[in-house]
Amino acid sequence: MVVFFVVIPLLAAFLIPLVSKMREGSARVLAVLSGSLLLLLSIAGIFMIKNGSIVYSLGGWRPPFGICMVLDGLSVLFLLVINLIGFIALLYSWDYIKRYSSQGLYYTLFCLMLAGLNGVAVSGDLFNLYVFLEITSIASYALVAFGTQAEELEAAFKYMVLGSVASAFILLAIGILFGSVSTLNMADIARSLAGSESRKLILFCLGLFTMGFSLKAGLVPFHTWLPDAHPAAPAPVSAMLSGVVIKVIGIYALIRLVFNIFIFTPAISQIFIWMGIISMSVGVLLAIGQWDFKRLLAYHSISQIGYVIFGIGLGTPLGIIGGLFHLFNHSVFKSLLFLNAGSLEYATGTRKLQEINGSGRAMPFTSVSSLVASLSIAGVPPLCGFWSKLIIIIAAFQAGNIIGGITCILVGMVTLASFLKVQKYAFSKQAGDIVSKIKEVPLTMAAAMSVLALFCVLIGLFFVPFLDQLIRPATNVLLEGANYVNLILGG
Amino acid sequence: MKESGMSLIVKRITRITVSLIFMFGVYILLHGHLTPGGGFAGGVIIALSFIHLVLAFGKETAFKRLDQVGASIAESFGGLMFLGIALLGVFAGKEFFLNVLPKGTPFDLFSSGIIILCNIAIFIKVGAGLFAIFVALAIMRIPVDDPGREDGR
C-alpha cells in the first residue's frame, strides 16, 4: 500500500497532460480526485501502523539490497500534513486558477510536487530521497514562475539558483557517504556508521547535510530566497510551499538523517537550538515592517520554522513533541493565511495592506478564517498555535535553556503585534469606497478556507487525543533513533 | 514554398545521417540490458536526430514529423507506460516493480523480462522530453509585456 502514496499523484501527473488536451476542465477533476484519494490513504496510514511500522520492498528485493519504502510514525505525520494541505490547496485552486492560462500545466506540476513530497516522506533509501527531493524542488521552481511576470520569474530564478546550491551540497554529502560505506539504504548506512571510526567524515557529511537542508527549509542565514519565492507563487502554491514544502524537504529530511542515521549529539543540539533562536528573532523582526501581505507571511514562515527546529533541537521528549506539534499547526494556519491573502488579492487585486484598507469586511468567510489563523499563529488560547508554543516554551525551561524560552515568548508577542496590524488594515479599518465593488470569493475557495479554520479550532480544543494519536508515535521514532535499523534490517 | 533551413549540401547529408542516427538510437535502446546504454541514452540519440532535422531543414519541415503537442503527448505516454509496467507487479498480487515476465536466456536479445519494456518507456519519455525542451528553448518566446493572465492585469 505504501507505494501508492507515490503512484497515485504520478499517475495523475502523467494523465493530466493527455486528458486536458481533450477537455480543459478534466485536469482539475483528476487532480482533486487524486488529492482526495491521497488524503484518505494518509488517514488510513494512521491505522495501518498501529501494529508496528511497515517496510515495503520494491520489486521484492529485500533491504539492504533493494530500495525500500518505510511507513512509520514520523512518515505518517508528514504524509498527513502533505496530503491534507495538498487536498485543500487543490480544492482552492478549482476556482482560483481559472485566472491563469494553461491549467493543465498547473495541475501536472502540482501533482508532480505531491508525488515528490510523498516520496521524500516514505523513502527508506538515501538516493531515492534525493531524487524525490529534486522532483519536488523542480516542480516548485516552475510553480513559483507560473504567473510568468517579471517579478515571478526573478523570484523563481533566485529560488532555483539557491535551491540548486542546496541540492549540490546534499548530493555531495550523499556521494561522500556512499564512497565511505558503500550502501545507500538509510538503515544500512546507520548500521555502518555506528561501528565506524571516521568521526571527521561523519562531521563533514553532517555539515553538508545541515547546510543543504537548512537552505531548503529557509532557516536563517539561508533564508534569502524564501521571502521572494513564496509571495510570487499563485496563492495555493504559496500555501503548499510555506505550509508543506519547506517542512518536508527541509525539516523532515534533516531530522530523519540526524536522528535515525547519524547520532543526535549535544553539538548538533546546540546548532539546531541557535539556528532556531536566530531564525525566530530575525524572521519576526523582518516581518513586522512589511506591507505586502504575502511577503509578511513569508517572513513569519522563517520565524515559525525557527520554533520547530528549536523545539526539536532541545532533544528532550517534550521538546520534540512541541516541535512536531508546532510543525503540524504551522502548516494548517500558515496555509490558511496564504489562502486568505490569495482571496484578498482575488477580490481586490492587490496585496498591499494599505490598499486593501478594510475592504476585507465585505468578505465574511475570508475575514473570519483569517482572524482564526492570525490568532492561532500569534498563540492565543485555545487555538492550536497556543498549545504547541506553550509546550515548546515549557520544554525550553525544563531543559534549562532560559535564553531560548524567553526568546520564544518575546517572538510570540511580536508576532501578535504583527498580525494585529494585518487584521487592522485588511479587515477592521473603516472601509474605503471600493468596498461596494468587491464580493466574497467563490464557494470552493471559501470552503477550503473554512475547513482549515475549523482545523485550527478543533486541534486547539482536542489537542490531547491529537498528540496521542499522531505526534507521540512520530516522537518515538526520533527518540528511539537506533531502532530504525532494527526495523528495516530485521535486527 | 519558400526555402528554409541550411544549404543544399547540409540537407542532402542530413537526409542520409538522420536515419542512421535514428537506427543507432534504436540499437542502443534494444541492447540496453546487454551492453552499456539503454532507454535514456537511446532517447537522447533519438532526440538528437530530430534536433538535427530542425537545424538543417528549419522548424516547419521537422514539425511535420513531430511537433510540440506530439512531443508532449509522447512524453506523458512514456511516463504512463513506465508506471504501468511497474504496476504489473501489483496487479499480479506482488510487489511494485516486480519482474513478472519470463526472464529468458541471459544475453539473448529478448530476455530480462520487464527491463526491456522499461527501457522502451524511458526511451519514449526521454526522447520526447528532450525534444520538447529543445523546442521550448529554441522556438517559444514569452513576450515581455504579456502577463500571461486572462484578465489582462
XYZ file of C-alpha atoms in Angstrom:
644
model
C 0.000 0.000 0.000
C 2.856 2.364 0.840
C 3.895 2.739 -2.768
C 0.507 4.209 -3.722
C 1.477 7.449 -1.995
C 3.802 7.965 -4.957
C 1.889 6.087 -7.659
C -1.407 8.000 -7.395
C -0.016 11.537 -7.881
C 2.398 10.343 -10.588
C -0.460 8.661 -12.444
C -2.485 11.871 -12.201
C 0.504 13.957 -13.297
C 1.017 11.905 -16.467
C -2.686 11.566 -17.267
C -3.482 15.269 -16.909
C -1.499 16.464 -19.970
C -3.258 13.796 -22.065
C -6.818 14.429 -20.906
C -6.536 18.211 -20.653
C -5.824 18.310 -24.402
C -9.297 16.871 -24.942
C -11.195 18.744 -22.255
C -9.716 21.672 -20.366
C -11.820 21.139 -17.244
C -10.936 17.478 -16.756
C -7.491 18.359 -15.377
C -8.838 19.762 -12.135
C -11.282 16.867 -11.678
C -8.420 14.395 -11.934
C -6.182 16.439 -9.650
C -8.809 16.853 -6.933
C -9.684 13.162 -7.232
C -6.074 12.122 -6.709
C -5.744 14.629 -3.866
C -8.755 13.178 -2.064
C -7.524 9.606 -2.584
C -4.164 10.571 -1.112
C -5.843 12.207 1.872
C -7.898 9.062 2.544
C -4.780 6.927 2.167
C -2.834 9.048 4.653
C -5.666 8.845 7.177
C -5.672 5.074 6.646
C -1.925 5.196 7.277
C -2.522 6.256 10.883
C -4.353 2.981 11.481
C -2.050 0.882 9.317
C 0.913 1.500 11.607
C -0.976 0.694 14.825
C 0.592 -2.786 14.804
C 4.065 -1.552 14.016
C 5.775 0.172 11.137
C 5.580 -1.124 7.566
C 8.585 -1.770 5.334
C 7.827 -2.192 1.631
C 10.494 -3.631 -0.669
C 10.283 -2.527 -4.286
C 10.483 -5.387 -6.772
C 10.668 -7.919 -3.961
C 14.354 -7.121 -3.268
C 14.864 -7.124 0.477
C 16.807 -4.263 2.067
C 19.718 -3.547 2.173
C 19.980 -4.934 -1.386
C 16.913 -3.278 -2.860
C 15.122 0.013 -2.482
C 12.619 0.088 0.347
C 9.862 2.410 1.483
C 9.125 2.862 5.164
C 5.884 3.877 6.815
C 6.470 4.714 10.472
C 5.075 7.273 12.877
C 7.155 10.160 11.554
C 6.304 9.397 7.922
C 2.601 9.171 8.737
C 2.631 12.588 10.418
C 4.316 14.188 7.415
C 2.125 12.341 4.908
C -0.916 13.690 6.683
C 0.488 17.234 6.562
C 1.320 16.918 2.847
C -1.928 15.389 1.717
C -4.236 17.436 3.929
C -2.792 20.750 2.789
C -2.381 19.406 -0.755
C -6.049 18.477 -0.988
C -7.169 21.825 0.451
C -4.890 23.713 -1.933
C -6.235 21.738 -4.900
C -9.777 22.499 -3.782
C -8.880 26.178 -3.524
C -7.254 26.083 -6.971
C -10.539 24.887 -8.523
C -11.768 28.459 -8.960
C -8.648 30.472 -8.176
C -6.512 29.144 -11.011
C -9.110 29.973 -13.667
C -7.453 33.391 -13.933
C -4.310 31.828 -15.386
C -3.896 30.181 -18.767
C -2.769 26.548 -19.211
C -4.480 24.968 -16.229
C -3.360 21.513 -17.326
C 0.249 22.519 -16.774
C -0.538 23.843 -13.307
C -2.221 20.650 -12.159
C 0.509 18.489 -13.679
C 3.193 20.367 -11.786
C 1.118 20.316 -8.614
C 0.654 16.543 -8.789
C 4.375 16.065 -9.500
C 5.139 18.158 -6.430
C 2.786 15.969 -4.360
C 4.476 12.835 -5.725
C 7.887 14.187 -4.773
C 6.800 15.226 -1.295
C 5.130 11.881 -0.578
C 8.202 10.127 -1.931
C 10.510 12.020 0.426
C 8.277 11.132 3.357
C 8.184 7.364 2.668
C 11.612 6.780 1.164
C 13.985 4.454 3.002
C 16.801 4.966 0.550
C 19.070 7.990 0.664
C 19.437 8.451 -3.078
C 15.731 7.926 -3.658
C 15.126 10.614 -1.088
C 17.370 12.922 -3.097
C 15.549 12.113 -6.343
C 12.145 12.828 -4.828
C 13.547 15.992 -3.260
C 14.642 17.160 -6.694
C 11.234 16.319 -8.201
C 9.634 18.481 -5.527
C 12.132 21.287 -5.977
C 11.927 21.431 -9.760
C 8.131 21.330 -9.723
C 8.095 24.146 -7.183
C 10.555 26.296 -9.183
C 8.207 26.029 -12.136
C 5.142 26.713 -9.994
C 6.702 29.857 -8.492
C 7.258 31.141 -12.029
C 3.732 30.170 -13.086
C 2.481 33.754 -13.497
C 5.435 34.455 -15.876
C 5.596 38.121 -14.919
C 8.952 39.756 -14.322
C 8.693 39.597 -10.532
C 7.700 35.934 -10.550
C 10.415 34.909 -12.995
C 13.027 36.716 -10.938
C 11.868 35.066 -7.721
C 11.813 31.650 -9.379
C 15.302 32.163 -10.776
C 16.662 33.140 -7.374
C 14.898 30.173 -5.796
C 16.273 27.864 -8.463
C 19.872 29.014 -8.087
C 19.880 28.744 -4.292
C 17.870 25.518 -4.373
C 20.375 24.003 -6.777
C 23.235 25.012 -4.498
C 21.462 23.222 -1.650
C 20.869 20.161 -3.815
C 24.515 20.131 -4.842
C 25.621 20.115 -1.203
C 23.195 17.310 -0.381
C 24.328 15.278 -3.383
C 27.975 15.806 -2.453
C 27.308 14.570 1.067
C 25.434 11.523 -0.268
C 28.336 10.806 -2.591
C 30.892 11.010 0.194
C 28.777 8.786 2.427
C 28.305 6.257 -0.369
C 32.017 6.245 -1.068
C 32.697 5.532 2.561
C 30.045 2.939 3.478
C 29.145 1.543 0.006
C 25.420 1.490 0.575
C 22.543 3.884 0.040
C 19.943 2.194 2.217
C 19.413 4.571 5.135
C 19.239 1.834 7.760
C 22.329 0.149 6.374
C 24.235 3.458 6.406
C 23.225 3.938 10.029
C 24.480 0.444 10.912
C 27.775 1.011 9.122
C 28.323 4.415 10.681
C 27.591 3.111 14.179
C 30.708 0.925 14.013
C 32.774 3.418 12.076
C 35.814 5.236 13.414
C 35.910 8.093 10.895
C 34.433 10.862 13.023
C 35.719 13.609 10.729
C 33.948 12.175 7.716
C 30.675 11.923 9.606
C 31.014 15.511 10.808
C 31.798 16.759 7.312
C 28.757 14.995 5.817
C 26.603 16.218 8.655
C 27.738 19.793 7.994
C 26.915 19.493 4.305
C 23.519 17.965 5.040
C 22.718 20.615 7.648
C 23.561 23.382 5.238
C 21.700 21.866 2.304
C 18.527 21.046 4.179
C 18.565 24.324 6.131
C 18.655 26.135 2.809
C 15.676 24.093 1.647
C 13.909 24.842 4.939
C 14.646 28.568 4.764
C 16.357 28.852 8.145
C 18.403 31.987 8.849
C 21.106 32.547 7.466
C 19.965 30.519 4.451
C 16.608 32.263 4.124
C 17.158 34.897 1.441
C 15.256 33.115 -1.349
C 12.154 32.488 0.744
C 10.621 35.990 1.041
C 10.842 36.366 -2.742
C 9.739 32.923 -3.827
C 6.789 32.302 -1.535
C 4.839 35.521 -2.286
C 5.449 35.307 -6.046
C 3.682 31.964 -6.497
C -0.093 31.615 -7.001
C -1.802 31.514 -3.572
C -2.439 27.734 -3.339
C 1.180 27.119 -4.301
C 2.368 29.620 -1.680
C 0.295 27.679 0.827
C 1.982 24.446 -0.240
C 5.469 25.980 -0.242
C 5.182 27.627 3.152
C 2.963 25.008 4.736
C 4.482 21.818 3.418
C 7.494 22.002 1.113
C 9.948 23.728 3.439
C 8.961 21.302 6.194
C 9.178 18.078 4.229
C 12.294 18.642 2.121
C 13.911 20.732 4.841
C 12.954 19.719 8.354
C 11.785 16.131 7.737
C 14.835 15.127 5.724
C 17.161 16.801 8.209
C 15.695 15.221 11.333
C 15.341 11.818 9.678
C 19.045 11.887 8.858
C 20.223 13.361 12.123
C 18.132 11.203 14.440
C 17.923 7.926 12.518
C 21.168 7.745 10.551
C 23.675 9.833 12.463
C 23.533 10.180 16.208
C 21.928 13.199 17.833
C 24.851 14.654 19.773
C 24.879 17.705 22.084
C 26.810 19.625 19.419
C 24.037 19.117 16.837
C 21.521 20.024 19.505
C 23.302 23.348 20.072
C 23.416 24.062 16.318
C 19.685 23.402 15.984
C 18.849 25.476 19.071
C 20.841 28.505 17.919
C 19.624 28.288 14.337
C 16.136 28.136 15.787
C 16.608 31.148 18.058
C 18.188 33.242 15.286
C 15.535 32.248 12.730
C 12.755 33.033 15.174
C 14.015 36.501 16.013
C 15.307 37.586 12.587
C 12.194 36.312 10.792
C 9.763 38.129 13.027
C 11.791 41.371 13.104
C 11.903 41.429 9.304
C 8.200 40.597 9.124
C 6.929 43.435 11.270
C 7.790 46.184 8.817
C 6.295 44.507 5.743
C 3.275 45.932 3.949
C 2.928 43.237 1.310
C 0.599 40.680 2.929
C 2.180 37.587 1.369
C 5.726 38.798 1.968
C 4.883 39.403 5.620
C 3.602 35.831 5.828
C 6.762 34.518 4.186
C 8.921 36.193 6.844
C 6.685 34.720 9.524
C 7.317 31.283 7.995
C 11.037 31.733 8.689
C 10.229 32.701 12.246
C 7.857 29.779 12.864
C 10.233 27.251 11.311
C 12.667 28.586 13.903
C 10.262 27.444 16.643
C 10.072 23.989 15.083
C 13.809 23.456 14.797
C 14.353 24.949 18.261
C 11.852 22.536 19.810
C 13.309 19.527 18.040
C 16.839 20.704 18.765
C 16.204 20.618 22.508
C 16.246 16.853 22.088
C 14.023 16.182 25.095
C 10.793 14.208 24.529
C 8.689 17.265 25.363
C 10.736 19.487 23.060
C 10.363 17.111 20.119
C 6.624 16.766 20.776
C 6.331 20.552 20.834
C 8.393 20.964 17.674
C 6.449 18.393 15.671
C 3.119 19.646 17.001
C 4.048 23.202 16.044
C 5.105 21.949 12.623
C 1.644 20.452 12.037
C -0.138 23.522 13.395
C 2.014 25.874 11.367
C 1.212 24.003 8.184
C -2.506 24.443 8.936
C -2.599 28.124 9.892
C 0.114 29.367 7.538
C -1.569 27.694 4.561
C -4.818 29.261 5.682
C -3.200 32.703 5.898
C -1.733 32.356 2.408
C -5.140 31.307 1.098
C -6.642 34.367 2.833
C -4.059 36.581 1.170
C -4.922 34.930 -2.148
C -8.617 35.616 -1.611
C -7.964 39.274 -0.805
C -5.847 39.559 -3.925
C -8.546 37.766 -5.930
C -11.205 40.204 -4.771
C -9.311 43.498 -4.546
C -6.446 42.940 -6.978
C -3.731 43.991 -4.537
C -1.605 42.527 -1.778
C -0.617 45.852 -0.190
C -2.182 46.126 3.238
C -2.718 49.882 2.944
C -4.570 49.471 -0.340
C -6.789 46.644 0.888
C -7.823 49.159 3.508
C -10.614 47.429 5.360
C -12.251 46.039 2.257
C -11.944 42.551 3.698
C -15.092 43.396 5.620
C -17.194 42.573 2.578
C -15.840 39.015 2.672
C -17.174 37.182 5.743
C -15.501 33.785 5.140
C -12.133 35.346 4.457
C -12.212 37.727 7.385
C -13.381 35.177 9.964
C -10.963 32.463 8.843
C -8.096 34.946 8.709
C -8.912 36.100 12.245
C -8.770 32.484 13.462
C -5.476 31.897 11.662
C -3.924 35.155 12.913
C -4.842 34.368 16.497
C -3.515 30.834 16.034
C -0.117 31.931 14.740
C 0.124 34.564 17.462
C -0.535 31.881 20.081
C -3.827 32.965 21.600
C -5.588 30.258 23.635
C -7.432 27.983 22.964
C -6.390 27.833 19.303
C -3.860 25.277 18.113
C -0.823 27.578 17.926
C -1.061 28.347 21.634
C -0.607 24.751 22.814
C 2.358 23.976 20.622
C 4.152 27.195 21.580
C 3.362 26.534 25.242
C 4.833 23.029 25.016
C 7.988 24.368 23.343
C 8.404 27.096 25.975
C 7.878 24.659 28.871
C 10.331 22.253 27.251
C 12.890 25.051 26.880
C 12.712 25.992 30.554
C 12.778 22.322 31.602
C 15.901 21.776 29.553
C 17.452 24.813 31.239
C 17.547 26.874 28.073
C 16.433 30.203 29.566
C 17.517 32.344 26.603
C 15.557 30.194 24.171
C 12.455 30.151 26.335
C 12.440 33.919 26.757
C 13.063 34.420 23.015
C 10.061 32.189 22.259
C 7.846 34.332 24.481
C 9.113 37.636 23.070
C 8.824 36.460 19.469
C 5.272 35.321 20.203
C 4.403 38.836 21.368
C 5.939 40.476 18.303
C 4.037 38.001 16.126
C 0.823 39.044 17.808
C 1.626 42.710 17.136
C 2.384 41.975 13.522
C -0.907 40.156 12.977
C -2.887 42.815 14.776
C -1.548 45.149 12.113
C -2.758 42.780 9.401
C -6.207 42.499 10.951
C -6.483 46.244 11.421
C -5.550 47.206 7.876
C -7.091 44.317 5.969
C -10.315 43.852 7.858
C -11.340 46.109 10.703
C -10.309 49.525 9.429
C -13.073 51.862 8.245
C -13.614 50.756 4.681
C -12.993 52.998 1.707
C -15.353 53.346 -1.230
C -14.018 50.296 -3.100
C -15.777 48.066 -0.594
C -19.040 48.164 -2.532
C -17.335 46.781 -5.625
C -15.871 43.638 -4.098
C -17.625 40.454 -3.153
C -16.835 37.187 -1.396
C -14.713 34.635 -3.255
C -16.315 31.595 -4.996
C -17.616 28.664 -2.990
C -14.686 26.233 -3.284
C -12.222 28.876 -2.111
C -14.421 29.792 0.842
C -14.893 26.096 1.668
C -11.142 25.442 1.601
C -10.506 28.326 3.998
C -13.350 27.311 6.312
C -12.080 23.734 6.621
C -8.621 24.927 7.635
C -10.078 27.417 10.127
C -12.133 24.578 11.605
C -8.944 22.531 11.946
C -7.280 25.394 13.860
C -10.117 25.424 16.380
C -10.595 21.654 16.640
C -6.908 20.852 17.115
C -6.785 23.570 19.755
C -9.752 22.121 21.632
C -8.851 18.421 21.295
C -5.093 18.634 21.375
C -4.625 15.779 23.843
C -6.073 12.973 21.669
C -4.356 14.574 18.686
C -0.999 14.417 20.449
C -1.592 10.804 21.460
C -2.660 9.600 18.033
C -0.269 11.410 15.766
C 2.549 13.297 17.435
C 3.632 10.727 20.003
C 4.311 7.893 17.505
C 6.344 10.364 15.442
C 8.280 11.488 18.510
C 9.028 7.886 19.449
C 10.600 7.269 16.043
C 13.007 10.137 16.664
C 13.749 9.266 20.279
C 14.452 5.596 19.539
C 16.823 6.573 16.750
C 18.728 3.306 16.506
C 15.529 1.247 16.335
C 15.166 2.371 12.740
C 17.979 -0.001 11.776
C 16.358 -2.970 13.522
C 13.008 -2.185 11.950
C 14.288 -2.270 8.390
C 17.093 -4.782 8.552
C 15.241 -7.031 10.956
C 17.633 -6.609 13.873
C 7.243 27.215 -50.907
C 9.983 29.404 -49.505
C 13.260 27.641 -48.854
C 14.126 27.413 -45.179
C 16.985 25.851 -43.260
C 20.569 25.435 -44.308
C 22.233 24.883 -47.692
C 21.605 22.010 -50.087
C 24.780 20.180 -49.043
C 23.768 20.128 -45.392
C 20.266 18.979 -46.255
C 21.496 16.189 -48.507
C 23.931 14.893 -45.867
C 21.338 15.244 -43.108
C 18.861 13.153 -45.069
C 21.381 10.312 -45.001
C 22.670 10.716 -41.456
C 19.339 11.226 -39.708
C 18.141 7.743 -40.478
C 21.493 6.319 -39.381
C 21.352 8.235 -36.104
C 17.786 7.046 -35.614
C 18.778 3.439 -36.167
C 21.740 3.769 -33.828
C 19.387 5.097 -31.141
C 17.093 2.100 -31.575
C 20.104 -0.237 -31.414
C 21.282 1.337 -28.142
C 17.741 1.033 -26.783
C 17.193 -2.604 -27.702
C 20.558 -3.715 -26.324
C 20.155 -1.735 -23.122
C 20.057 -4.855 -20.965
C 23.098 -6.396 -22.693
C 25.565 -3.601 -23.387
C 26.151 -0.110 -21.999
C 23.316 2.241 -22.884
C 19.596 1.758 -22.564
C 16.455 3.811 -22.645
C 17.977 7.099 -21.559
C 20.937 7.026 -23.946
C 18.764 5.789 -26.800
C 16.208 8.506 -26.116
C 18.893 11.198 -26.150
C 20.175 9.954 -29.509
C 16.672 9.912 -30.996
C 16.022 13.431 -29.731
C 19.309 14.488 -31.347
C 18.176 13.108 -34.690
C 15.044 15.265 -34.519
C 17.067 18.305 -33.436
C 19.324 17.604 -36.407
C 16.270 17.811 -38.674
C 15.195 21.120 -37.130
C 18.653 22.613 -37.602
C 19.056 21.512 -41.195
C 15.555 21.929 -42.610
C 14.042 24.632 -40.416
C 11.244 24.079 -37.980
C 8.390 23.695 -40.487
C 9.708 20.522 -42.086
C 10.744 18.965 -38.810
C 7.483 19.742 -37.065
C 5.604 17.776 -39.716
C 7.197 14.664 -38.175
C 6.931 15.614 -34.506
C 5.528 18.878 -33.208
C 5.347 20.196 -29.679
C 1.913 18.748 -28.941
C 3.033 15.390 -30.247
C 6.165 15.520 -28.098
C 4.120 16.391 -25.033
C 1.686 13.520 -25.628
C 4.528 11.086 -26.278
C 6.275 12.183 -23.083
C 3.176 11.651 -20.951
C 2.605 8.325 -22.660
C 6.160 7.229 -21.870
C 5.697 8.112 -18.218
C 2.391 6.274 -18.026
C 3.874 3.234 -19.739
C 6.741 3.065 -17.233
C 4.319 3.399 -14.334
C 2.052 0.772 -15.894
C 4.938 -1.695 -16.242
C 5.901 -1.077 -12.632
C 2.288 -1.632 -11.587
C 2.186 -5.049 -13.318
C 3.743 -6.477 -10.175
C 0.958 -5.008 -8.043
C -1.683 -6.410 -10.405
C -0.014 -9.793 -10.096
C -0.586 -9.503 -6.362
C 3.082 -8.993 -5.500
C 5.413 -6.031 -5.094
C 5.605 -2.862 -7.162
C 8.312 -3.162 -9.875
C 8.419 -6.966 -9.583
C 9.846 -8.531 -12.750
C 6.755 -10.547 -13.644
C 7.651 -11.585 -17.210
C 9.751 -14.677 -18.043
C 13.443 -13.835 -17.875
C 14.604 -15.897 -20.890
C 18.196 -16.941 -21.505
C 20.788 -14.406 -20.337
C 22.482 -12.433 -23.155
C 19.651 -13.115 -25.616
C 18.056 -10.084 -27.228
C 14.647 -10.974 -25.803
C 15.484 -11.697 -22.211
C 15.421 -9.961 -18.817
C 11.608 -9.665 -18.510
C 10.297 -6.157 -17.942
C 13.663 -4.398 -18.210
C 13.475 -4.066 -21.995
C 9.908 -2.752 -21.731
C 11.039 -0.232 -19.101
C 13.806 0.828 -21.468
C 11.292 1.413 -24.240
C 9.148 3.553 -21.924
C 12.173 5.591 -20.804
C 13.224 5.892 -24.444
C 9.883 7.438 -25.426
C 9.845 9.750 -22.440
C 13.439 10.961 -22.701
C 13.363 11.358 -26.472
C 10.136 13.328 -26.479
C 11.102 15.276 -23.357
C 14.492 16.388 -24.654
C 12.996 17.359 -27.991
C 10.302 19.363 -26.209
C 12.958 21.126 -24.115
C 14.876 21.976 -27.286
C 11.727 23.329 -28.915
C 10.904 25.351 -25.815
C 14.398 26.850 -25.651
C 14.810 27.499 -29.366
C 11.429 28.487 -30.664
C 8.998 29.537 -27.965
C 9.141 33.130 -26.897
C 7.395 34.712 -23.939
C 6.550 38.319 -24.834
C 7.737 40.640 -22.099
C 4.555 42.654 -21.979
C 2.149 39.711 -21.978
C 1.337 38.992 -18.342
C 0.088 35.511 -19.235
C -3.176 36.046 -17.462
C -6.606 36.061 -18.953
C -7.891 39.127 -17.171
C -5.052 41.175 -18.626
C -3.756 42.550 -15.357
